CSV table of C-alpha atoms in Angstrom, one decimal:
chain,number,residue,atom,x,y,z
M,84,MET,CA,0.1,-0.2,-0.4
M,85,SER,CA,1.6,3.9,-1.5
M,86,GLU,CA,2.2,6.2,1.3
M,87,LYS,CA,-0.5,8.3,0.4
M,88,GLU,CA,-3.2,5.3,0.6
M,89,ASP,CA,-2.3,5.1,3.9
M,90,LEU,CA,-3.4,9.0,4.8
M,91,ALA,CA,-6.0,9.3,3.2
M,92,LYS,CA,-6.8,5.8,4.8
M,93,GLN,CA,-6.4,7.7,8.2
M,94,LYS,CA,-7.7,11.4,7.4
M,95,ALA,CA,-11.6,8.5,6.1
M,96,GLU,CA,-11.1,6.8,9.9
M,97,ALA,CA,-10.4,10.5,12.2
M,98,ALA,CA,-13.4,11.0,9.8
M,99,ALA,CA,-15.6,8.5,11.1
M,100,ARG,CA,-14.8,8.6,14.5
M,101,ALA,CA,-15.3,11.7,15.0
M,102,LYS,CA,-18.8,11.0,13.1
M,103,ALA,CA,-19.5,8.7,16.0
M,104,VAL,CA,-19.0,11.0,18.7
M,105,ALA,CA,-21.3,13.6,17.1
M,106,LEU,CA,-24.0,11.0,16.7
M,107,ALA,CA,-24.1,10.0,20.0
M,108,ARG,CA,-23.8,12.9,21.5
M,109,LYS,CA,-27.0,14.1,19.1
M,110,GLN,CA,-28.3,10.4,20.9
M,111,ALA,CA,-27.8,12.0,24.6
M,112,LYS,CA,-29.6,15.1,23.9
M,113,ALA,CA,-32.7,13.5,22.0
M,114,GLU,CA,-32.7,11.3,25.0
M,115,ALA,CA,-32.2,14.4,27.1
M,116,ALA,CA,-34.9,15.9,26.0
M,117,GLU,CA,-37.7,13.4,26.5
M,118,LYS,CA,-36.4,13.1,30.8
M,119,PRO,CA,-37.5,15.5,32.9
M,120,GLU,CA,-35.3,17.9,34.3
M,121,VAL,CA,-34.5,16.5,37.5
M,122,ASP,CA,-33.1,13.4,35.3
M,123,MET,CA,-31.2,15.6,33.0
M,124,ASP,CA,-27.6,15.8,34.0
M,125,ILE,CA,-27.7,11.7,35.3
M,126,ALA,CA,-28.1,11.3,31.0
M,127,LYS,CA,-25.9,13.5,29.6
M,128,GLN,CA,-22.9,11.9,31.5
M,129,LYS,CA,-24.5,8.5,31.4
M,130,ALA,CA,-24.8,9.6,27.4
M,131,ALA,CA,-21.0,11.0,27.4
M,132,ALA,CA,-19.3,8.3,29.3
M,133,ALA,CA,-20.8,5.9,26.8
M,134,ALA,CA,-19.6,8.0,23.2
M,135,LYS,CA,-16.3,7.6,24.9
M,136,ALA,CA,-16.2,4.1,25.6
M,137,LYS,CA,-17.7,3.8,22.2
M,138,ALA,CA,-15.3,5.7,20.8
M,139,ALA,CA,-11.8,4.4,22.3
M,140,SER,CA,-13.5,1.0,22.1
M,141,LEU,CA,-13.1,2.2,18.3
M,142,ALA,CA,-10.0,3.0,18.4
M,143,ARG,CA,-8.6,-0.2,19.6
M,144,LYS,CA,-9.9,-1.9,17.9
M,145,GLN,CA,-9.7,-0.4,14.7
M,146,ALA,CA,-5.6,0.0,15.9
M,147,LYS,CA,-5.4,-3.6,16.5
M,148,GLU,CA,-6.7,-4.5,13.0
M,149,GLU,CA,-4.3,-2.3,11.2
M,150,ALA,CA,-1.3,-4.6,13.6
M,151,ALA,CA,-2.5,-7.4,12.9
M,152,GLU,CA,-2.9,-6.8,8.9
M,153,LYS,CA,0.6,-4.9,8.7
M,154,PRO,CA,4.2,-6.5,8.8
M,155,GLU,CA,5.9,-5.1,12.0
M,156,GLY,CA,8.7,-3.1,10.0
M,157,GLU,CA,6.0,-1.8,7.9
M,158,MET,CA,5.3,1.9,9.0
M,159,ASP,CA,7.7,4.5,8.7
M,160,ILE,CA,8.7,6.7,11.5
M,161,ALA,CA,6.8,9.5,9.4
M,162,LYS,CA,3.2,7.5,8.8
M,163,GLN,CA,2.9,7.0,13.0
M,164,LYS,CA,4.3,10.2,13.7
M,165,ALA,CA,1.2,11.6,11.3
M,166,ALA,CA,-1.4,8.9,12.7
M,167,ALA,CA,-0.7,10.1,16.3
M,168,ALA,CA,-1.3,14.2,15.5
M,169,ALA,CA,-4.1,13.6,13.8
M,170,LYS,CA,-5.3,11.7,17.2
M,171,ALA,CA,-4.0,14.0,19.0
M,172,LYS,CA,-5.2,16.7,17.1
M,173,ALA,CA,-9.5,14.6,16.9
M,174,ALA,CA,-8.9,14.6,20.5
M,175,ALA,CA,-8.8,18.2,20.9
M,176,LEU,CA,-11.2,19.4,18.5
M,177,ALA,CA,-13.9,17.1,20.3
M,178,LYS,CA,-13.5,18.1,24.5
M,179,LYS,CA,-13.2,21.7,22.5
M,180,GLN,CA,-17.5,20.8,20.6
M,181,ALA,CA,-18.1,19.1,24.1
M,182,LYS,CA,-17.5,22.2,25.7
M,183,GLU,CA,-19.2,24.4,23.9
M,184,GLU,CA,-22.4,22.7,23.4
M,185,GLU,CA,-22.2,22.0,27.0
M,186,ALA,CA,-21.9,25.7,27.9
M,187,ALA,CA,-24.5,26.5,25.3
M,188,GLU,CA,-27.2,24.3,27.5
M,189,LYS,CA,-26.4,24.5,30.6
M,190,PRO,CA,-27.1,27.9,33.7
M,191,GLU,CA,-24.3,29.8,34.6
M,192,GLY,CA,-24.9,27.7,38.0
M,193,GLU,CA,-24.3,24.3,36.6
M,194,MET,CA,-21.3,25.6,34.4
M,195,ASP,CA,-18.0,25.2,37.5
M,196,ILE,CA,-19.6,22.5,38.7
M,197,ALA,CA,-19.6,20.5,34.8
M,198,LYS,CA,-16.0,21.9,34.2
M,199,GLN,CA,-14.7,20.6,37.8
M,200,LYS,CA,-15.9,17.1,36.7
M,201,ALA,CA,-14.4,17.3,33.3
M,202,ALA,CA,-11.1,18.3,34.4
M,203,ALA,CA,-10.9,16.0,37.7
M,204,ALA,CA,-12.2,13.3,34.3
M,205,ALA,CA,-9.9,14.0,32.2
M,206,LYS,CA,-6.4,14.1,34.4
M,207,ALA,CA,-7.8,10.4,36.0
M,208,LYS,CA,-8.2,9.3,32.2
M,209,ALA,CA,-4.7,10.6,31.4
M,210,ALA,CA,-3.5,9.4,34.3
M,211,ALA,CA,-5.0,6.2,33.6
M,212,LEU,CA,-3.6,6.3,30.0
M,213,ALA,CA,-0.4,7.0,31.1
M,214,LYS,CA,0.0,4.1,33.8
M,215,LYS,CA,-1.3,1.9,30.9
M,216,GLN,CA,0.8,3.1,28.4
M,217,ALA,CA,4.3,2.6,30.5
M,218,LYS,CA,3.1,-0.5,31.3
M,219,GLU,CA,2.8,-1.7,27.4
M,220,ALA,CA,6.5,0.5,26.5
M,221,ALA,CA,7.5,-2.2,29.9
M,222,GLU,CA,5.4,-5.6,27.9
M,223,LYS,CA,6.8,-5.0,24.6
M,224,PRO,CA,9.8,-5.9,22.0
M,225,GLU,CA,12.1,-3.1,21.2
M,226,GLY,CA,11.0,-2.7,17.8
M,227,GLU,CA,7.1,-1.9,19.1
M,228,MET,CA,8.8,0.7,21.6
M,229,ASP,CA,9.5,4.0,19.1
M,230,ILE,CA,5.6,3.7,18.4
M,231,ALA,CA,4.8,3.2,22.2
M,232,LYS,CA,6.9,6.7,22.5
M,233,GLN,CA,5.4,8.4,20.0
M,234,LYS,CA,1.9,7.8,22.2
M,235,ALA,CA,3.3,9.2,24.7
M,236,ALA,CA,4.0,12.0,23.4
M,237,ALA,CA,0.7,13.3,22.2
M,238,ALA,CA,-0.8,12.2,25.3
M,239,ALA,CA,1.3,14.3,26.9
M,240,LEU,CA,0.9,16.9,24.3
M,241,ALA,CA,-3.1,16.5,24.8
M,242,ARG,CA,-2.4,17.2,28.8
M,243,LYS,CA,-1.3,20.3,27.9
M,244,GLN,CA,-3.8,21.5,26.2
M,245,ALA,CA,-6.3,20.4,28.2
M,246,LYS,CA,-4.2,22.2,31.0
M,247,GLU,CA,-3.5,25.4,28.7
M,248,GLU,CA,-7.7,24.9,28.3
M,249,ALA,CA,-8.7,24.8,31.5
M,250,GLY,CA,-6.5,28.1,33.0
M,251,GLU,CA,-3.2,26.3,34.4
M,252,LYS,CA,-0.2,27.1,33.3
M,253,PRO,CA,2.0,24.1,33.7
M,254,GLU,CA,4.9,23.8,36.7
M,255,GLY,CA,7.5,25.1,34.0
M,256,GLU,CA,6.2,27.8,32.9
M,257,MET,CA,5.3,29.1,35.9
M,258,ASP,CA,8.3,28.9,37.1
M,259,ALA,CA,9.5,30.9,34.5
M,260,ALA,CA,7.2,33.1,35.4
M,261,LYS,CA,8.2,33.5,39.1
M,262,GLN,CA,11.9,34.0,37.3
M,263,LYS,CA,11.3,37.1,35.2
M,264,ALA,CA,9.2,38.6,37.9
M,265,ALA,CA,12.0,38.2,40.2
M,266,ALA,CA,14.5,39.1,37.7
M,267,ALA,CA,11.8,42.5,37.5
M,268,ALA,CA,12.0,43.5,41.2
M,269,LYS,CA,15.4,43.6,41.4
M,270,ALA,CA,16.3,45.5,38.4
M,271,LYS,CA,13.9,47.9,39.6
M,272,ALA,CA,15.5,48.2,43.3
M,273,ALA,CA,19.1,48.6,42.5
M,274,ALA,CA,17.7,51.5,39.8
M,275,LEU,CA,15.4,52.8,42.7
M,276,ALA,CA,18.9,53.0,44.8
M,277,ARG,CA,20.4,54.6,42.0
M,278,LYS,CA,18.5,56.8,42.1
M,279,GLN,CA,18.7,57.3,45.9
M,280,ALA,CA,22.4,57.5,45.9
M,281,LYS,CA,22.2,60.5,43.2
M,282,GLU,CA,19.6,62.7,45.2
M,283,GLU,CA,21.7,62.7,47.9
M,284,ALA,CA,24.5,63.5,46.7
M,285,GLY,CA,22.6,66.0,45.0
M,286,GLU,CA,21.7,67.4,48.1
M,287,LYS,CA,24.6,67.9,50.2
M,288,PRO,CA,26.4,71.5,50.6
M,289,GLU,CA,28.9,72.2,49.3
M,290,GLY,CA,31.5,72.1,51.7
M,291,GLU,CA,30.5,67.9,52.5
M,292,MET,CA,31.5,68.0,48.9
M,293,ASP,CA,35.2,69.0,49.6
M,294,ALA,CA,35.5,67.0,52.2
M,295,VAL,CA,33.8,63.6,49.4
M,296,LYS,CA,36.4,65.3,46.9
M,297,GLN,CA,39.5,65.8,50.0
M,298,LYS,CA,39.0,62.7,50.7
M,299,ALA,CA,39.1,60.8,46.6
M,300,ALA,CA,42.1,63.4,46.4
M,301,ALA,CA,44.0,62.2,49.3
M,302,ALA,CA,43.3,58.3,48.4
M,303,ALA,CA,44.6,58.9,44.9
M,304,LYS,CA,48.0,60.4,46.2
M,305,ALA,CA,48.8,58.0,48.2
M,306,LYS,CA,48.2,55.2,45.8
M,307,ALA,CA,50.3,57.2,43.8
M,308,ALA,CA,53.3,57.7,45.9
M,309,ALA,CA,52.9,53.7,46.5
M,310,ALA,CA,53.4,52.9,42.8
M,311,ALA,CA,56.3,55.2,42.4
M,312,LYS,CA,57.5,53.7,45.0
M,313,ALA,CA,56.8,50.3,43.9
M,314,LYS,CA,58.5,50.8,40.3
M,315,ALA,CA,61.3,52.9,42.2
M,316,ALA,CA,61.9,49.4,44.1
M,317,ALA,CA,61.6,47.3,40.3
M,318,ALA,CA,64.6,49.6,38.4
M,319,ALA,CA,67.3,49.6,41.6
M,320,LYS,CA,67.2,46.0,41.8
M,321,ASN,CA,67.7,45.9,37.9
M,322,ARG,CA,70.3,48.5,38.1
M,323,THR,CA,72.0,46.2,40.5
M,324,ALA,CA,71.4,43.0,38.2
M,325,ALA,CA,72.7,45.6,35.6
M,326,GLN,CA,75.6,46.1,37.3
M,327,GLU,CA,76.4,42.5,38.6
M,328,SER,CA,76.3,41.4,34.8
M,329,GLU,CA,78.5,44.3,33.7
M,330,GLU,CA,81.2,43.5,36.6
M,331,ALA,CA,80.9,39.6,34.5
M,332,ASP,CA,81.4,40.3,31.3
M,333,THR,CA,84.0,42.6,31.7
M,334,PRO,CA,86.3,41.4,29.3
M,335,SER,CA,90.6,41.4,30.7
M,336,GLU,CA,91.8,42.8,28.0
M,337,ILE,CA,92.8,46.5,27.8
M,338,SER,CA,90.6,48.8,26.5
M,339,PRO,CA,92.5,50.9,24.2
M,340,ASN,CA,91.5,54.0,25.3
M,341,GLN,CA,93.3,53.3,28.0
M,342,SER,CA,96.2,54.6,27.7
M,343,LYS,CA,94.3,58.2,27.4
M,344,LEU,CA,92.2,57.5,30.2
M,345,ASP,CA,95.9,57.3,32.3
M,346,GLN,CA,97.1,60.4,30.3
M,347,ILE,CA,93.8,62.6,31.4
M,348,VAL,CA,93.3,62.0,34.8
M,349,SER,CA,97.4,62.1,35.4
M,350,ALA,CA,97.1,66.0,34.2
M,351,ILE,CA,94.4,66.4,36.7
M,352,GLU,CA,96.2,65.5,39.4
M,353,SER,CA,98.6,67.3,38.5
M,354,HIS,CA,97.0,70.7,38.3
M,355,VAL,CA,93.9,70.3,40.1
M,356,GLY,CA,94.8,67.9,43.0
M,357,GLN,CA,95.5,64.2,44.0
M,358,GLY,CA,91.8,64.8,45.9
M,359,ALA,CA,90.1,66.4,43.1
M,360,LEU,CA,88.3,62.8,41.1
M,361,LEU,CA,86.8,60.1,43.3
M,362,GLU,CA,86.9,57.4,40.4
M,363,ASN,CA,87.7,57.0,36.9
M,364,TYR,CA,87.0,53.7,34.1
M,365,ILE,CA,86.5,52.6,30.7
M,366,ASN,CA,82.8,52.4,30.1
M,367,ARG,CA,82.7,49.2,28.3
M,368,LEU,CA,79.3,49.8,27.7
M,369,SER,CA,79.3,53.1,26.2
M,370,LYS,CA,81.9,52.8,23.3
M,371,ASP,CA,84.6,52.6,25.6
M,372,VAL,CA,85.0,56.7,26.4
M,373,PRO,CA,86.9,57.5,29.5
M,374,THR,CA,85.4,57.9,33.1
M,375,LEU,CA,86.0,60.9,35.4
M,376,VAL,CA,83.7,60.5,39.0
M,377,ALA,CA,84.1,64.9,40.4
M,378,ASN,CA,84.7,65.2,43.5
M,379,PRO,CA,81.1,68.1,44.1
M,380,ASP,CA,84.0,71.1,45.4
M,381,THR,CA,86.3,69.8,42.0
M,382,TYR,CA,84.1,69.9,39.5
M,383,PHE,CA,83.7,72.4,37.8
M,384,SER,CA,87.8,73.0,38.3
M,385,ILE,CA,87.7,69.8,36.5
M,386,ALA,CA,86.1,70.8,33.9
M,387,LYS,CA,87.1,74.4,33.8
M,388,PHE,CA,91.2,72.4,33.4
M,389,LEU,CA,89.5,70.1,30.6
M,390,ARG,CA,88.2,73.2,28.6
M,391,TYR,CA,91.3,75.5,28.8
M,392,ASP,CA,93.7,73.1,28.7
M,393,GLU,CA,96.4,73.4,24.9
M,394,GLN,CA,97.2,69.5,25.6
M,395,LEU,CA,93.7,68.5,26.1
M,396,ASP,CA,91.4,71.1,24.5
M,397,PHE,CA,87.8,69.5,25.3
M,398,SER,CA,86.0,72.7,23.4
M,399,TYR,CA,82.8,71.2,22.4
M,400,LEU,CA,79.9,69.8,25.6
M,401,SER,CA,77.6,67.4,23.7
M,402,GLU,CA,75.9,66.7,26.1
M,403,LEU,CA,74.5,67.3,29.8
M,404,HIS,CA,71.5,65.5,31.3
M,405,GLY,CA,70.8,64.8,35.7
M,406,THR,CA,69.0,61.5,36.3
M,407,ASP,CA,67.5,60.7,40.2
M,408,PHE,CA,68.9,57.7,41.5
M,409,GLU,CA,67.0,57.5,44.9
M,410,SER,CA,70.0,57.8,46.7
M,411,HIS,CA,71.6,61.3,45.6
M,412,MET,CA,71.4,62.8,42.0
M,413,GLU,CA,73.7,63.2,39.4
M,414,ILE,CA,74.7,65.2,36.6
M,415,TYR,CA,76.4,63.9,33.4
M,416,VAL,CA,78.2,65.3,31.5
M,417,HIS,CA,79.8,64.5,27.8
M,418,LEU,CA,82.8,66.6,26.2
M,419,HIS,CA,84.7,66.0,22.9
M,420,SER,CA,88.1,66.8,22.1
M,421,PHE,CA,88.7,68.1,17.9
M,422,LYS,CA,92.1,68.0,19.1
M,423,MET,CA,92.8,64.6,20.7
M,424,ASN,CA,90.2,62.9,18.8
M,425,GLN,CA,89.0,61.4,21.9
M,426,SER,CA,86.2,62.0,24.1
M,427,VAL,CA,85.4,61.9,27.9
M,428,ALA,CA,82.3,61.7,30.3
M,429,LEU,CA,82.0,63.7,33.5
M,430,LYS,CA,80.2,63.2,36.4
M,431,VAL,CA,79.1,64.2,39.8
M,432,LYS,CA,77.4,62.8,42.1
M,433,LEU,CA,74.8,65.0,44.5
M,434,ASP,CA,73.3,65.4,48.1
M,435,ARG,CA,68.9,64.5,46.7
M,436,ASP,CA,67.9,67.2,49.1
M,437,THR,CA,70.0,69.8,48.1
M,438,PRO,CA,71.0,69.0,44.3
M,439,VAL,CA,72.9,72.2,44.2
M,440,ILE,CA,76.3,72.9,41.5
M,441,PRO,CA,78.5,75.4,40.1
M,442,SER,CA,76.9,76.0,36.0
M,443,LEU,CA,79.2,75.6,33.2
M,444,VAL,CA,77.6,78.2,31.7
M,445,PRO,CA,80.7,80.1,31.7
M,446,LEU,CA,82.8,77.2,30.1
M,447,TRP,CA,80.5,76.1,27.1
M,448,SER,CA,77.4,77.9,26.3
M,449,GLY,CA,75.9,74.6,25.0
M,450,ALA,CA,75.4,73.9,28.6
M,451,ASN,CA,72.4,76.7,29.3
M,452,TRP,CA,69.2,75.0,27.7
M,453,PRO,CA,70.7,71.7,29.3
M,454,GLU,CA,70.9,73.0,33.1
M,455,CYS,CA,67.4,74.8,32.4
M,456,GLU,CA,65.9,71.0,31.8
M,457,ALA,CA,67.2,69.4,34.2
M,458,TYR,CA,66.2,72.7,37.1
M,459,ASP,CA,62.6,72.2,35.2
M,460,LEU,CA,62.0,68.7,35.6
M,461,LEU,CA,64.2,67.0,38.5
M,462,GLY,CA,65.3,70.8,40.7
M,463,ILE,CA,69.1,70.4,40.2
M,464,ASN,CA,70.1,73.8,41.0
M,465,PHE,CA,73.1,75.4,38.8
M,466,TYR,CA,74.0,78.4,40.3
M,467,GLU,CA,75.9,81.4,39.1
M,468,HIS,CA,73.4,80.8,35.3
M,469,PRO,CA,73.1,83.8,34.0
M,470,ASP,CA,69.1,83.0,33.2
M,471,LEU,CA,68.4,79.5,35.3
M,472,LYS,CA,64.5,79.1,34.5
M,473,ARG,CA,61.6,76.4,33.3
M,474,ILE,CA,61.3,75.8,30.0
M,475,LEU,CA,59.2,73.1,29.5
M,476,LEU,CA,56.4,74.0,32.7
M,477,GLY,CA,55.0,77.2,33.9
M,478,GLU,CA,56.7,78.7,37.2
M,479,ASP,CA,53.3,78.0,39.5
M,480,TRP,CA,53.9,74.4,38.9
M,481,LYS,CA,54.3,71.9,42.1
M,482,GLY,CA,57.0,69.8,42.2
M,483,TYR,CA,59.3,67.8,39.6
M,484,PRO,CA,57.8,65.3,37.3
M,485,LEU,CA,61.6,62.8,36.9
M,486,ARG,CA,62.5,62.4,40.4
M,487,LYS,CA,61.3,59.2,40.7
M,488,ASP,CA,58.8,60.8,43.7
M,489,TYR,CA,57.1,62.2,42.3
M,490,GLU,CA,53.4,62.8,42.8
M,491,PRO,CA,50.8,65.6,41.2
M,492,TYR,CA,49.8,68.4,43.2
M,493,ASP,CA,46.0,68.3,40.7
M,494,VAL,CA,45.4,64.3,40.7
M,495,GLU,CA,43.0,65.5,37.1
M,496,VAL,CA,45.8,65.9,35.6
């Protein structure tokens, strides 16, 4: 038998069942019209029960006949689903028609009782049907399990539709509704709290607002100071590691500039004094430049000797800058002698609390702006400078930004 013929047969069977149910109801009505009013309810209930029993018996008989006629594996899943859907739809339509007819015939007082009875009967019937189907499914072999599952699904769908028609929501929908209501209540409470906080902030007098701002500013400063300390500690640690690495990697070979460094040191000690230099070395990390570390008291005298000595003649100042090492300040000056074709670095360490040193502008005019920059950003004071001033920041700026412990005066900047 083809698929279209099976579908047509199923439709015809559903129409026959619906027609039988309608005929049973019509007969029940005719019998009820002949009986007195007192026996109407009992007669209708009996007629309805008889019609339902007859329809159910007819459906079971037809199902048995169909199962007996066809082999086990003949019906596919698509046909079974279509049959189950048609049965569920026919049952729902029959229930709806029965309710409409009862509503039209009964007065308002009897409607609630009839609905309650119908709902109770539907629930009891659905429960009994579910139990029966569960037992049948347990007894059936594996090949018939799919049909049982589909029938159970159809019965569950019919029960859900019955509950919706009776005005009852299933438990899943009730939970979702409760969750939505709870979420809406929380959102409303949060919005109300924000609104109240804004109103309280708007009602505070100016004195309280200033106090709040001051607290915020103090907290920001404390946070910035802690960050600066942590950064300084990390930098010191990195410098120590770099120095250790430099000492470990220092080659044992003599630098080609060592002889020139010895010549410069000898000349300085002869003309300025034996204690004029605190230290001297070859800076391997800066192209082996000879480096001189001067005493703060002899810094200017050494620089003057390097500038005007006929043999040395360091006439060009290429670089001058300051550095904050936390424990002290340091000035670094890079000089070059065209006569010797040699560069030299001059350093001096200063007290961090009172960093004061003579200006080199009288010796090299190129030191003018670099010294102003060191004064502007580090607070190093170069006395006898012709025009020492801030060149990057305003004169009313608070603090020196290149110091490791610098804290902004205005936290919003």
